[in-house]
Amino acid sequence: MRVGVDQRRSLRLLARLERKVEIEHGKTEIAGTEYPWARVVNPDRLLEETLQNAEPESADIDPFWAANWRAAQGLDRHLGTIGIEPGQKILELGGGSGRAGISAALRGADVCITDASSMALIMCQFNARAVAERVRVRKLDWSKLNGFHERFPIVIGSDIVYNPSLYPILEPCMRHVLEPSGVVLLSEPQRHTGDRFEHWIRMAGWRCDSQLVDLG
């Protein structure tokens, strides 16, 4: 009975996605294994529609969740090196399609994937259906934290420091969701904005280390 319920739920999520975007089904490598993956066929069309919208900066219609960012692949690889323990609590900021959070779940973590975009959260739920018992999704706008009271020992994010204007709201959000002795793991594809963030976050009082992940 539970399998049937979960299947119906997945079909409802897929129907909601397909009302908005064209979806392609396949597999991708996550946590060293082939994983069933749904992706948006034409994410550029979402970007064009957003630019034509009267509120193009609205976080809820942010189109960037639809892309397959290499930073998420890099974070996936890095998570395999840190020794995640079964049941480890992890929060993902700006989860997009959910790749990094799902990587953590496949490695045994209990993961909360957050995003400000409602469509991103639907995509996360659908892509996380194979690890649904270890993944939950929650809407989170970095500038509106009043209703978010959980703290996590590990916070992750991939390609979320591309816009320097967001640093002043991302930094207090990180402080708000992180346990006092916790760590934040952020992955970015070696853009100049990443260098700027590293300098900026040090000036904000954080200790920051960096390393390269070779994706070949």
CSV table of N, CA and C in Angstrom, one decimal, residues 23-28 30 35-39 68 97-100 102 123 126-129:
chain,number,residue,atom,x,y,z
A,23,ILE,N,9.8,18.1,-19.2
A,23,ILE,CA,10.7,17.3,-18.4
A,23,ILE,C,11.2,16.1,-19.2
A,24,GLU,N,12.5,15.8,-19.0
A,24,GLU,CA,13.2,14.7,-19.6
A,24,GLU,C,13.7,13.8,-18.5
A,25,HIS,N,13.4,12.5,-18.7
A,25,HIS,CA,13.8,11.5,-17.7
A,25,HIS,C,15.0,10.7,-18.1
A,26,GLY,N,16.0,10.5,-17.2
A,26,GLY,CA,17.2,9.7,-17.5
A,26,GLY,C,17.8,9.3,-16.2
A,27,LYS,N,19.1,9.2,-16.2
A,27,LYS,CA,19.9,8.9,-15.1
A,27,LYS,C,21.1,9.7,-15.0
A,28,THR,N,21.6,10.0,-13.8
A,28,THR,CA,22.9,10.7,-13.6
A,28,THR,C,23.7,10.1,-12.5
A,30,ILE,N,25.3,10.1,-9.0
A,30,ILE,CA,25.2,10.8,-7.7
A,30,ILE,C,25.8,9.8,-6.7
A,35,TYR,N,21.6,7.2,-10.7
A,35,TYR,CA,20.4,7.6,-10.0
A,35,TYR,C,19.4,8.1,-11.0
A,36,PRO,N,18.1,7.8,-10.8
A,36,PRO,CA,17.1,8.3,-11.7
A,36,PRO,C,16.9,9.8,-11.6
A,37,TRP,N,16.9,10.5,-12.7
A,37,TRP,CA,17.0,11.9,-12.7
A,37,TRP,C,16.1,12.6,-13.7
A,38,ALA,N,15.3,13.6,-13.2
A,38,ALA,CA,14.5,14.4,-14.1
A,38,ALA,C,15.1,15.7,-14.3
A,39,ARG,N,15.1,16.2,-15.5
A,39,ARG,CA,15.6,17.6,-15.7
A,39,ARG,C,14.7,18.3,-16.7
A,68,ASN,N,21.5,22.3,-14.6
A,68,ASN,CA,22.3,21.3,-14.0
A,68,ASN,C,23.7,21.9,-13.8
A,97,SER,N,17.5,21.7,-8.2
A,97,SER,CA,16.9,20.4,-8.5
A,97,SER,C,17.2,19.4,-7.4
A,98,GLY,N,18.0,19.7,-6.5
A,98,GLY,CA,18.2,18.8,-5.4
A,98,GLY,C,19.5,17.9,-5.4
A,99,ARG,N,20.3,18.1,-6.4
A,99,ARG,CA,21.4,17.1,-6.6
A,99,ARG,C,22.3,17.0,-5.3
A,100,ALA,N,22.8,18.1,-4.8
A,100,ALA,CA,23.7,18.0,-3.7
A,100,ALA,C,23.0,17.4,-2.4
A,102,ILE,N,20.5,15.4,-2.4
A,102,ILE,CA,20.2,14.0,-2.6
A,102,ILE,C,21.5,13.2,-2.5
A,123,MET,N,10.4,20.1,-7.9
A,123,MET,CA,11.4,19.3,-8.6
A,123,MET,C,12.3,18.5,-7.6
A,126,PHE,N,10.3,15.5,-6.4
A,126,PHE,CA,10.2,14.4,-7.4
A,126,PHE,C,11.6,13.7,-7.6
A,127,ASN,N,12.6,14.5,-7.7
A,127,ASN,CA,13.9,13.8,-7.9
A,127,ASN,C,14.4,13.0,-6.6
A,128,ALA,N,13.9,13.4,-5.5
A,128,ALA,CA,14.3,12.7,-4.2
A,128,ALA,C,13.4,11.6,-3.9
A,129,ARG,N,12.5,11.2,-4.8
A,129,ARG,CA,11.5,10.1,-4.5
A,129,ARG,C,12.2,8.8,-4.1
